mmCIF file of C-alpha atoms in Angstrom:
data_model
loop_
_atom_site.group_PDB
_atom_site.id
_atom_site.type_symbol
_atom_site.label_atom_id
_atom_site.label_comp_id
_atom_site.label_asym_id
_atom_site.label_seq_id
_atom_site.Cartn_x
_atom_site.Cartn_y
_atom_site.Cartn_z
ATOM 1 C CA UNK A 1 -69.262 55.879 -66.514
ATOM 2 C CA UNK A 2 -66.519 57.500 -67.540
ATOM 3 C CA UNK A 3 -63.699 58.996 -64.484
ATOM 4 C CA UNK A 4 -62.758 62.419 -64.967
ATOM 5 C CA UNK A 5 -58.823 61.212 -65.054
ATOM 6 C CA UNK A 6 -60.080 59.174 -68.049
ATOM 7 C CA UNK A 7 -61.887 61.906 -69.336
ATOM 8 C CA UNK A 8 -58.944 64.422 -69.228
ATOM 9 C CA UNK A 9 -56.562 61.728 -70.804
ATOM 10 C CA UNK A 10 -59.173 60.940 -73.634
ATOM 11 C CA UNK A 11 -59.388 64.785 -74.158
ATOM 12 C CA UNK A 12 -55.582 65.456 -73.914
ATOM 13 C CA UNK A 13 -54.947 62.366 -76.722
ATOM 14 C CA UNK A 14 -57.566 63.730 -79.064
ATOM 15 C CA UNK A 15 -56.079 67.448 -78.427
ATOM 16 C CA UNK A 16 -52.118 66.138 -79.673
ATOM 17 C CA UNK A 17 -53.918 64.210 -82.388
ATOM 18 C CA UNK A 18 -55.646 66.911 -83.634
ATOM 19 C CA UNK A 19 -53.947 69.943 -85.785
ATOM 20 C CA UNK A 20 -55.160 73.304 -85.557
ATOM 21 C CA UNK A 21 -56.267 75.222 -88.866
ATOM 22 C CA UNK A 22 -53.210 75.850 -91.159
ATOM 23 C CA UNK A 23 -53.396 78.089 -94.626
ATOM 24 C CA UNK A 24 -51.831 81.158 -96.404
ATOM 25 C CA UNK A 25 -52.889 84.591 -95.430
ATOM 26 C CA UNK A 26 -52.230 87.822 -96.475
ATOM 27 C CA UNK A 27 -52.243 90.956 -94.442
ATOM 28 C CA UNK A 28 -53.586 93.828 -96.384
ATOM 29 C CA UNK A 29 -52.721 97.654 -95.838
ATOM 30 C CA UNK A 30 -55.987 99.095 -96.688
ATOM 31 C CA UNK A 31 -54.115 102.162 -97.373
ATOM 32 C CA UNK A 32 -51.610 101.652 -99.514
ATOM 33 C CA UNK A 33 -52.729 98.279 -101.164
ATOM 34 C CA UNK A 34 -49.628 96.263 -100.035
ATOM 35 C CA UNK A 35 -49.908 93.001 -98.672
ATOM 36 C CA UNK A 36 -47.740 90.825 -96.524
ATOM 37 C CA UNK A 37 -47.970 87.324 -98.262
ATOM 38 C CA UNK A 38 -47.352 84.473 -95.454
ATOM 39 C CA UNK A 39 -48.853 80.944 -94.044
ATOM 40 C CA UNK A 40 -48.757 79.859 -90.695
ATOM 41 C CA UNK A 41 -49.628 76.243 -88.845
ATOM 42 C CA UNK A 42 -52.173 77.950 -86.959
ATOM 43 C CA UNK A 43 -54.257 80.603 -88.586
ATOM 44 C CA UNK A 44 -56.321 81.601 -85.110
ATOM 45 C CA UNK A 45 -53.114 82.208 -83.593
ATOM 46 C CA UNK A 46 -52.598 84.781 -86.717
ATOM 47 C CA UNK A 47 -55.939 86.123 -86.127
ATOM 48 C CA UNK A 48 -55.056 86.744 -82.671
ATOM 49 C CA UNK A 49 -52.080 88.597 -82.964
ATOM 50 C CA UNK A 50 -53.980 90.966 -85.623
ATOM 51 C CA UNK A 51 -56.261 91.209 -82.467
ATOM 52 C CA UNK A 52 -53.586 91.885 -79.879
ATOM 53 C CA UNK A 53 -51.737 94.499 -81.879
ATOM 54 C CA UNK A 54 -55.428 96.400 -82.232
ATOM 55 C CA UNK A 55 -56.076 96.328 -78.809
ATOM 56 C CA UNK A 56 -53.014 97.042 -76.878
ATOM 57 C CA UNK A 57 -51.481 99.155 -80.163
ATOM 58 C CA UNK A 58 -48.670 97.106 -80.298
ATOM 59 C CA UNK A 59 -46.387 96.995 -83.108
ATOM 60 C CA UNK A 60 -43.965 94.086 -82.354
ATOM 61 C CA UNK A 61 -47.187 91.374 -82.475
ATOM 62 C CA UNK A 62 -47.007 91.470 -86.264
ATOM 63 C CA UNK A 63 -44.257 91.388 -89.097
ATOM 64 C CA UNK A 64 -41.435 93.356 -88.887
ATOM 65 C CA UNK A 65 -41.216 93.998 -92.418
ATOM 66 C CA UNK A 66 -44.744 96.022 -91.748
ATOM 67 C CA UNK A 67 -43.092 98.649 -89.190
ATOM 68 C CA UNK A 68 -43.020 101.500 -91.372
ATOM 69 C CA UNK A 69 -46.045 101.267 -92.323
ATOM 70 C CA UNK A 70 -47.957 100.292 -89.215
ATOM 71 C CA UNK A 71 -46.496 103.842 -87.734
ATOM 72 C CA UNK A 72 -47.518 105.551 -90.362
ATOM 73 C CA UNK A 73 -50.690 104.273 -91.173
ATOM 74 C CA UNK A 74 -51.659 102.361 -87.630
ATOM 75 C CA UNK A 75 -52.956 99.089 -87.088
ATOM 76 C CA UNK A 76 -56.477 99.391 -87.822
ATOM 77 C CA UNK A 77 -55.265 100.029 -91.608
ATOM 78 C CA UNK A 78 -54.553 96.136 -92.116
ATOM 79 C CA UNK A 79 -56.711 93.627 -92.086
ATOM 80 C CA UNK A 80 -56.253 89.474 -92.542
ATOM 81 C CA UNK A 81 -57.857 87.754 -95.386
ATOM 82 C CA UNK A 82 -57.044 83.617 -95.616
ATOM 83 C CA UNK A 83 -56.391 82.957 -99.258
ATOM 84 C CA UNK A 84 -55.822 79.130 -98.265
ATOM 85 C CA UNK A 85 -57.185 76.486 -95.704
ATOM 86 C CA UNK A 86 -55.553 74.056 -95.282
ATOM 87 C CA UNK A 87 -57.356 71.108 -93.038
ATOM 88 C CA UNK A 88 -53.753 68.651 -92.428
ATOM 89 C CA UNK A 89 -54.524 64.861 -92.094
ATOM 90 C CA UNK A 90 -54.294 63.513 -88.894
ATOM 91 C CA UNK A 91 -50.696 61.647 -89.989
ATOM 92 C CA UNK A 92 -49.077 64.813 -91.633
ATOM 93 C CA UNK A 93 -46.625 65.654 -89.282
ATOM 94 C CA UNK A 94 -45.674 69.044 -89.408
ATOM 95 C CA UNK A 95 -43.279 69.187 -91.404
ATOM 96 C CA UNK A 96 -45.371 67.836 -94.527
ATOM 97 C CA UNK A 97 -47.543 70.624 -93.163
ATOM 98 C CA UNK A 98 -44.816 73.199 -93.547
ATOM 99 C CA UNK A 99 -44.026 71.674 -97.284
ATOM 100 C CA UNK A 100 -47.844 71.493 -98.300
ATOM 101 C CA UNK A 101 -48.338 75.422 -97.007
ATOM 102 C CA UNK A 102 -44.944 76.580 -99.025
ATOM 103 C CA UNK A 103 -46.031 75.095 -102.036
ATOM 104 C CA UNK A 104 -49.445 76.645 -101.706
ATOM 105 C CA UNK A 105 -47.715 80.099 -100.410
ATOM 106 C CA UNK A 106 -46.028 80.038 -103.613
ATOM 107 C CA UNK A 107 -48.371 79.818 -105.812
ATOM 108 C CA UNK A 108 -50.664 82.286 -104.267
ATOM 109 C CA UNK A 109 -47.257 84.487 -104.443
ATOM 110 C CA UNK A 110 -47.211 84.125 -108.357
ATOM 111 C CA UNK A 111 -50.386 85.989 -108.133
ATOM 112 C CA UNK A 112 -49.211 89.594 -107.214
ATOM 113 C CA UNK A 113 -46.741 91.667 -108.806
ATOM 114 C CA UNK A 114 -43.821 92.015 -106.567
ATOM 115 C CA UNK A 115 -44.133 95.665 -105.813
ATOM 116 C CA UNK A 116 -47.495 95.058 -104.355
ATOM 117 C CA UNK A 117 -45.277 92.347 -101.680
ATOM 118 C CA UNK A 118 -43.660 93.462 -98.824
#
């Protein structure tokens, strides 16, 4: 049987091994049609700062580049879609993660016209 000090180190080691969902994502203005083109190491963490910024109405949780917008339209105008998931290997460090999701951000990007970017 199995200590709970071995447990919690067998548990922490598969945790650092392990590499949370990466991808490209845009964030759509529902309103407008716009989208915010971007891909992140962690798309939950993305999902939860869509989240955050709904619930507490908080602006600075998202993009920057969105501000005008979110005031005039409001948060619950955008929603997230994931164009891209991207499952890493456990060996891909991540910077090969940050390389595979540019490449992959860019040619999702070739798919808009540019005044449909922010």
């Amino acid at each position: 049987m199995m200590t709970d000090h071995a447990r919690r180190k067998e548990l922490s080691a598969q945790y650092k091994q392990a590499h949370p969902e990466a991808g490209v994502y845009i964030l759509r203005n529902n309103r407008n049609g716009k989208v915010l083109l971007g891909s992140t190491l962690n798309l939950a963490s993305m999902r939860s700062k869509l989240e955050f910024a709904r619930s507490t109405n908080s602006l600075g949780a998202l993009d920057h580049r969105l501000r005008n917008d979110l005031l005039q339209f409001g948060v619950d105008a955008f929603s997230l879609e994931v164009l891209e998931a991207l499952q890493p290997a456990p060996e891909m460090t991540p910077a090969d993660i940050r390389q595979e999701l540019a490449t992959l951000e860019q040619l999702h990007r070739e798919s808009f016209e540019p005044k449909q970017l922010y």
